[in-house]
Amino acid sequence: MGLLKGKVALITGGSRGIGESIVLKYAQEGADIAFTYVSSEEKAQAVVKKAEAFGVKVVAYKSNAANYTESEALINTVVNDFGKIDILINNAGITKDTLMLRMSEEQWDQVIEINLKSVFNLTKHVLKPMMKQKSGSIINMSSVVGVFGNAGQANYAASKAGIIGFSKSIAKEVGSRNIRCNAIAPGFIETDMTHVLTDEQKKAYTDNIPLKRLGAGDDVANACVYLGSDMSVYITGQVLSVCGGLNI
Ligand code: NAP
């Protein structure tokens, strides 16, 4: 359909799961794509091949989103390689689930650094080129857990709630420069992150979802197409839930 034709997107964590779905959907819609990974070199190259089949430019970069200096270097490299960045999708994230009484300082710090500080790192450095070109769309991957909380995920919920406050603040700071910033709050999406759950646990979640199924990466990727495209030019500072109605 070409909804993203002529646009350049940078997507963190594009080697697997939701990030891979976003890369492929964006390629299908005509965007040129830079995406990152930290360890899945082979998977990343396989995603590049699949996405290139849509006739767009795709490059995978090994870059730790939690690292401030690496993130600055990444933005500079992508602007150099692609000429601009129209859309930034802060998708990279991890879980280190456990109850509060058992949670170590390391489990807290890792989740906050990879899920939340990464959003600061990439946004901070992409704003300069976006301000120069007087346009941009930033999409941050939050979670329904950031809105409602979840036992055993205090670190993860705090990081995802932080992303919502961050996104709304950035929307207010840079709206006058024609830069938009929104968050997406997925519900339960089938990826490596959720494969650790037993069938019984999955059934219990499904029973509570009005649409009676778990989500797919493509469900989230479609929302990313909308928020990255010019279809959403008057939408900023919002949280779009992609959760099958789990939050109603
Ligand atoms: P996933 O399947 O575990 O994939 C995670 C991706 O993030 C991989 O590409 C991984 O790269 C990358 N990554 C991890 N740490 C990174 C770092 N420090 N720097 C750069 N990239 C890094 O996860 P997912 O389920 O697709 O989740 C994607 C996002 O959606 C996350 O922010 C997650 O919190 C959010 N989310 C997921 C769900 C769900 O149900 N799955 C629900 C709500 C929100 P490597 O392959 O190299 O490790």
Short mmCIF file of C-alpha atoms and ligand atoms in Angstrom, two decimals:
data_model
loop_
_atom_site.label_atom_id
_atom_site.label_comp_id
_atom_site.label_asym_id
_atom_site.label_seq_id
_atom_site.Cartn_x
_atom_site.Cartn_y
_atom_site.Cartn_z
CA MET A 1 0.00 0.00 0.00
CA GLY A 2 3.03 2.30 0.39
CA LEU A 3 1.83 4.17 3.49
CA LEU A 4 5.48 4.71 4.53
CA LYS A 5 7.03 5.27 1.11
CA GLY A 6 9.92 7.77 1.24
CA LYS A 7 10.29 7.47 5.02
CA VAL A 8 13.29 6.18 6.97
CA ALA A 9 12.61 4.27 10.20
CA LEU A 10 14.96 3.26 13.01
CA ILE A 11 13.61 0.34 15.05
CA THR A 12 15.39 -0.98 18.16
CA GLY A 13 15.24 -4.74 18.78
CA GLY A 14 14.24 -5.81 15.26
CA SER A 15 15.81 -9.27 15.23
CA ARG A 16 12.91 -11.14 16.86
CA GLY A 17 9.33 -10.93 18.09
CA ILE A 18 7.34 -7.72 17.78
CA GLY A 19 10.37 -5.84 16.41
CA GLU A 20 10.76 -8.32 13.54
CA SER A 21 7.04 -7.95 12.71
CA ILE A 22 7.45 -4.16 12.66
CA VAL A 23 10.48 -4.37 10.35
CA LEU A 24 8.60 -6.59 7.88
CA LYS A 25 5.39 -4.52 7.99
CA TYR A 26 7.37 -1.31 7.50
CA ALA A 27 9.21 -2.87 4.55
CA GLN A 28 5.88 -3.93 3.05
CA GLU A 29 4.66 -0.32 3.38
CA GLY A 30 7.74 1.01 1.55
CA ALA A 31 9.93 2.42 4.37
CA ASP A 32 13.72 2.17 4.34
CA ILE A 33 14.73 0.56 7.62
CA ALA A 34 17.60 0.60 10.09
CA PHE A 35 17.12 -1.78 12.99
CA THR A 36 19.16 -2.98 15.95
CA TYR A 37 19.89 -6.14 17.91
CA VAL A 38 22.33 -7.01 20.71
CA SER A 39 23.17 -10.70 20.28
CA SER A 40 21.05 -12.37 17.54
CA GLU A 41 23.39 -11.70 14.59
CA GLU A 42 22.09 -14.59 12.44
CA LYS A 43 18.44 -13.85 13.12
CA ALA A 44 19.06 -10.17 12.35
CA GLN A 45 20.61 -11.00 8.97
CA ALA A 46 17.69 -13.32 8.17
CA VAL A 47 15.27 -10.46 8.92
CA VAL A 48 17.30 -8.16 6.64
CA LYS A 49 16.91 -10.68 3.78
CA LYS A 50 13.16 -11.08 4.29
CA ALA A 51 12.61 -7.32 4.48
CA GLU A 52 14.80 -6.56 1.45
CA ALA A 53 12.49 -8.77 -0.63
CA PHE A 54 10.00 -5.85 -0.50
CA GLY A 55 12.50 -3.74 -2.48
CA VAL A 56 13.53 -1.36 0.31
CA LYS A 57 16.90 -0.57 1.93
CA VAL A 58 17.43 -2.48 5.20
CA VAL A 59 20.47 -2.49 7.48
CA ALA A 60 20.89 -4.24 10.86
CA TYR A 61 23.19 -2.64 13.45
CA LYS A 62 24.53 -4.30 16.58
CA SER A 63 23.91 -1.65 19.24
CA ASN A 64 23.01 -1.81 22.92
CA ALA A 65 20.10 0.60 23.42
CA ALA A 66 20.87 0.83 27.14
CA ASN A 67 24.25 2.41 26.37
CA TYR A 68 24.21 6.21 25.99
CA THR A 69 27.37 6.53 23.90
CA GLU A 70 26.46 3.63 21.59
CA SER A 71 23.02 5.15 21.05
CA GLU A 72 24.50 8.52 20.08
CA ALA A 73 26.88 6.79 17.65
CA LEU A 74 23.99 4.73 16.22
CA ILE A 75 21.87 7.80 15.45
CA ASN A 76 24.84 9.51 13.76
CA THR A 77 25.61 6.38 11.72
CA VAL A 78 22.01 5.90 10.59
CA VAL A 79 21.65 9.57 9.58
CA ASN A 80 24.91 9.19 7.67
CA ASP A 81 23.85 5.92 5.97
CA PHE A 82 20.21 6.85 5.22
CA GLY A 83 20.30 10.67 5.08
CA LYS A 84 17.57 11.16 7.75
CA ILE A 85 15.37 9.45 10.37
CA ASP A 86 11.62 10.10 10.04
CA ILE A 87 10.42 7.48 12.52
CA LEU A 88 12.07 6.14 15.69
CA ILE A 89 10.51 3.07 17.30
CA ASN A 90 11.89 2.33 20.76
CA ASN A 91 10.89 -1.33 20.85
CA ALA A 92 13.83 -3.10 22.58
CA GLY A 93 12.89 -4.54 25.94
CA ILE A 94 13.40 -7.38 28.41
CA THR A 95 11.76 -8.93 31.46
CA LYS A 96 13.37 -10.15 34.70
CA ASP A 97 10.21 -11.24 36.52
CA THR A 98 10.11 -12.09 40.19
CA LEU A 99 8.24 -11.03 43.31
CA MET A 100 9.47 -7.87 45.05
CA LEU A 101 10.81 -9.74 48.08
CA ARG A 102 13.09 -11.76 45.80
CA MET A 103 14.03 -9.03 43.32
CA SER A 104 17.74 -8.19 43.26
CA GLU A 105 19.15 -4.74 42.64
CA GLU A 106 20.62 -6.13 39.41
CA GLN A 107 17.21 -7.34 38.17
CA TRP A 108 15.78 -3.89 38.88
CA ASP A 109 18.66 -1.99 37.25
CA GLN A 110 18.83 -4.16 34.10
CA VAL A 111 15.14 -3.79 33.32
CA ILE A 112 15.12 -0.04 33.96
CA GLU A 113 18.28 0.50 31.86
CA ILE A 114 17.23 -1.62 28.87
CA ASN A 115 13.54 -0.71 28.85
CA LEU A 116 13.49 2.92 30.04
CA LYS A 117 16.94 4.48 29.85
CA SER A 118 17.17 3.20 26.24
CA VAL A 119 14.15 5.34 25.35
CA PHE A 120 15.92 8.41 26.78
CA ASN A 121 19.18 7.49 24.98
CA LEU A 122 17.67 7.16 21.50
CA THR A 123 15.12 9.97 21.81
CA LYS A 124 17.71 12.41 23.14
CA HIS A 125 19.91 11.92 20.09
CA VAL A 126 17.24 11.63 17.39
CA LEU A 127 15.64 14.96 18.32
CA LYS A 128 18.44 17.03 16.77
CA PRO A 129 18.06 15.63 13.23
CA MET A 130 14.25 15.58 13.59
CA MET A 131 14.23 19.25 14.69
CA LYS A 132 16.44 20.15 11.74
CA GLN A 133 14.05 18.49 9.28
CA LYS A 134 11.04 19.88 11.21
CA SER A 135 9.24 16.54 11.37
CA GLY A 136 9.33 13.16 13.04
CA SER A 137 7.34 10.45 14.75
CA ILE A 138 8.62 8.68 17.87
CA ILE A 139 6.84 5.52 18.97
CA ASN A 140 7.68 4.00 22.35
CA MET A 141 6.77 0.41 23.26
CA SER A 142 5.08 0.46 26.66
CA SER A 143 2.73 -2.30 27.92
CA VAL A 144 -0.70 -2.69 29.51
CA VAL A 145 1.34 -3.77 32.55
CA GLY A 146 2.67 -0.18 32.74
CA VAL A 147 -0.91 1.03 33.13
CA PHE A 148 -2.37 -1.63 35.45
CA GLY A 149 0.68 -3.17 37.16
CA ASN A 150 1.26 -6.92 37.53
CA ALA A 151 2.39 -9.03 40.47
CA GLY A 152 5.92 -10.29 39.85
CA GLN A 153 6.71 -7.50 37.37
CA ALA A 154 7.32 -4.40 39.53
CA ASN A 155 10.57 -3.59 37.67
CA TYR A 156 8.98 -4.13 34.23
CA ALA A 157 5.76 -2.24 35.13
CA ALA A 158 7.80 0.69 36.48
CA SER A 159 9.84 0.85 33.26
CA LYS A 160 6.71 0.72 31.08
CA ALA A 161 4.83 3.31 33.18
CA GLY A 162 7.92 5.52 32.97
CA ILE A 163 7.77 5.28 29.18
CA ILE A 164 4.21 6.65 29.21
CA GLY A 165 5.15 9.71 31.29
CA PHE A 166 8.22 10.23 29.13
CA SER A 167 6.24 10.02 25.87
CA LYS A 168 3.60 12.52 27.03
CA SER A 169 6.32 14.96 28.17
CA ILE A 170 8.25 14.73 24.89
CA ALA A 171 5.00 15.25 22.95
CA LYS A 172 4.52 18.53 24.85
CA GLU A 173 8.17 19.61 24.42
CA VAL A 174 8.51 19.11 20.69
CA GLY A 175 4.98 19.30 19.30
CA SER A 176 5.64 22.87 18.09
CA ARG A 177 8.50 21.45 15.97
CA ASN A 178 6.11 19.04 14.21
CA ILE A 179 7.57 16.05 16.07
CA ARG A 180 5.06 13.58 17.49
CA CYS A 181 5.62 11.10 20.30
CA ASN A 182 3.19 8.31 21.19
CA ALA A 183 3.29 5.09 23.17
CA ILE A 184 1.83 1.70 22.31
CA ALA A 185 0.65 -0.57 25.12
CA PRO A 186 0.50 -4.17 23.88
CA GLY A 187 -1.34 -6.77 25.90
CA PHE A 188 -0.28 -10.39 25.68
CA ILE A 189 1.62 -10.91 22.39
CA GLU A 190 3.05 -14.32 21.39
CA THR A 191 6.86 -13.92 21.17
CA ASP A 192 9.97 -15.35 22.86
CA MET A 193 9.19 -13.04 25.80
CA THR A 194 5.90 -14.83 26.50
CA HIS A 195 6.87 -18.38 25.45
CA VAL A 196 7.99 -19.05 29.01
CA LEU A 197 4.33 -19.17 30.12
CA THR A 198 2.63 -22.56 30.44
CA ASP A 199 -0.43 -23.48 28.35
CA GLU A 200 -2.52 -23.19 31.52
CA GLN A 201 -1.27 -19.65 32.15
CA LYS A 202 -1.93 -18.73 28.51
CA LYS A 203 -5.47 -20.11 28.75
CA ALA A 204 -6.08 -18.08 31.90
CA TYR A 205 -4.97 -14.90 30.08
CA THR A 206 -7.05 -15.74 26.98
CA ASP A 207 -10.19 -16.25 29.10
CA ASN A 208 -9.82 -12.62 30.28
CA ILE A 209 -9.32 -11.15 26.80
CA PRO A 210 -12.61 -9.97 25.20
CA LEU A 211 -11.35 -10.88 21.69
CA LYS A 212 -10.52 -14.39 23.03
CA ARG A 213 -7.07 -14.77 21.53
CA LEU A 214 -3.49 -13.79 22.30
CA GLY A 215 -2.03 -11.04 20.13
CA ALA A 216 0.39 -11.47 17.23
CA GLY A 217 3.40 -9.33 16.37
CA ASP A 218 1.52 -8.08 13.30
CA ASP A 219 -1.25 -6.66 15.50
CA VAL A 220 1.31 -4.35 17.14
CA ALA A 221 3.15 -3.70 13.85
CA ASN A 222 -0.09 -2.44 12.25
CA ALA A 223 -0.47 0.12 15.06
CA CYS A 224 3.14 1.18 14.42
CA VAL A 225 2.36 1.71 10.72
CA TYR A 226 -0.53 3.99 11.70
CA LEU A 227 1.48 6.05 14.21
CA GLY A 228 4.51 6.28 11.89
CA SER A 229 2.49 7.26 8.82
CA ASP A 230 0.85 10.55 7.85
CA MET A 231 -2.52 8.97 8.71
CA SER A 232 -1.83 10.04 12.32
CA VAL A 233 -0.40 13.55 11.82
CA TYR A 234 -2.75 15.07 14.43
CA ILE A 235 -2.08 12.42 17.08
CA THR A 236 0.57 12.91 19.76
CA GLY A 237 1.05 12.21 23.47
CA GLN A 238 -1.32 9.23 23.31
CA VAL A 239 -1.16 5.64 24.53
CA LEU A 240 -2.63 3.21 22.00
CA SER A 241 -3.51 -0.13 23.61
CA VAL A 242 -3.20 -3.19 21.38
CA CYS A 243 -4.54 -5.78 23.77
CA GLY A 244 -7.72 -7.40 22.47
CA GLY A 245 -9.73 -5.37 24.96
CA LEU A 246 -7.86 -6.63 28.03
CA ASN A 247 -8.01 -3.11 29.51
CA ILE A 248 -11.76 -2.45 29.36
P1 NAP B 1 11.54 -10.40 22.38
O1 NAP B 1 10.86 -11.36 21.46
O2 NAP B 1 12.21 -10.90 23.59
O3 NAP B 1 12.58 -9.52 21.50
C1 NAP B 1 13.34 -8.52 22.11
C2 NAP B 1 14.12 -7.74 21.08
O4 NAP B 1 14.81 -6.68 21.76
C3 NAP B 1 15.19 -8.57 20.37
O5 NAP B 1 15.32 -8.11 19.05
C4 NAP B 1 16.46 -8.25 21.18
O6 NAP B 1 17.68 -8.39 20.43
C5 NAP B 1 16.21 -6.76 21.47
N1 NAP B 1 16.97 -6.28 22.61
C6 NAP B 1 17.00 -6.76 23.88
N2 NAP B 1 17.83 -6.02 24.64
C7 NAP B 1 18.34 -5.05 23.82
C8 NAP B 1 19.26 -3.98 24.01
N3 NAP B 1 19.86 -3.77 25.19
N4 NAP B 1 19.56 -3.19 22.95
C9 NAP B 1 18.99 -3.41 21.73
N5 NAP B 1 18.11 -4.41 21.51
C10 NAP B 1 17.79 -5.22 22.54
O7 NAP B 1 10.50 -9.28 22.91
P2 NAP B 1 9.05 -8.88 22.33
O8 NAP B 1 8.04 -9.70 23.01
O9 NAP B 1 9.09 -8.79 20.86
O10 NAP B 1 8.92 -7.39 22.94
C11 NAP B 1 9.23 -6.23 22.21
C12 NAP B 1 8.79 -5.02 23.03
O11 NAP B 1 7.38 -5.09 23.27
C13 NAP B 1 9.45 -4.94 24.42
O12 NAP B 1 9.69 -3.59 24.74
C14 NAP B 1 8.38 -5.51 25.34
O13 NAP B 1 8.52 -5.06 26.64
C15 NAP B 1 7.13 -4.99 24.66
N6 NAP B 1 5.93 -5.77 25.01
C16 NAP B 1 5.84 -7.11 24.72
C17 NAP B 1 4.70 -7.80 25.07
C18 NAP B 1 4.52 -9.25 24.77
O14 NAP B 1 3.51 -9.83 25.22
N7 NAP B 1 5.42 -9.91 24.06
C19 NAP B 1 3.65 -7.13 25.73
C20 NAP B 1 3.78 -5.78 26.01
C21 NAP B 1 4.93 -5.10 25.63
P3 NAP B 1 18.48 -9.83 20.40
O15 NAP B 1 17.63 -10.72 19.48
O16 NAP B 1 19.81 -9.51 19.82
O17 NAP B 1 18.51 -10.33 21.79
#
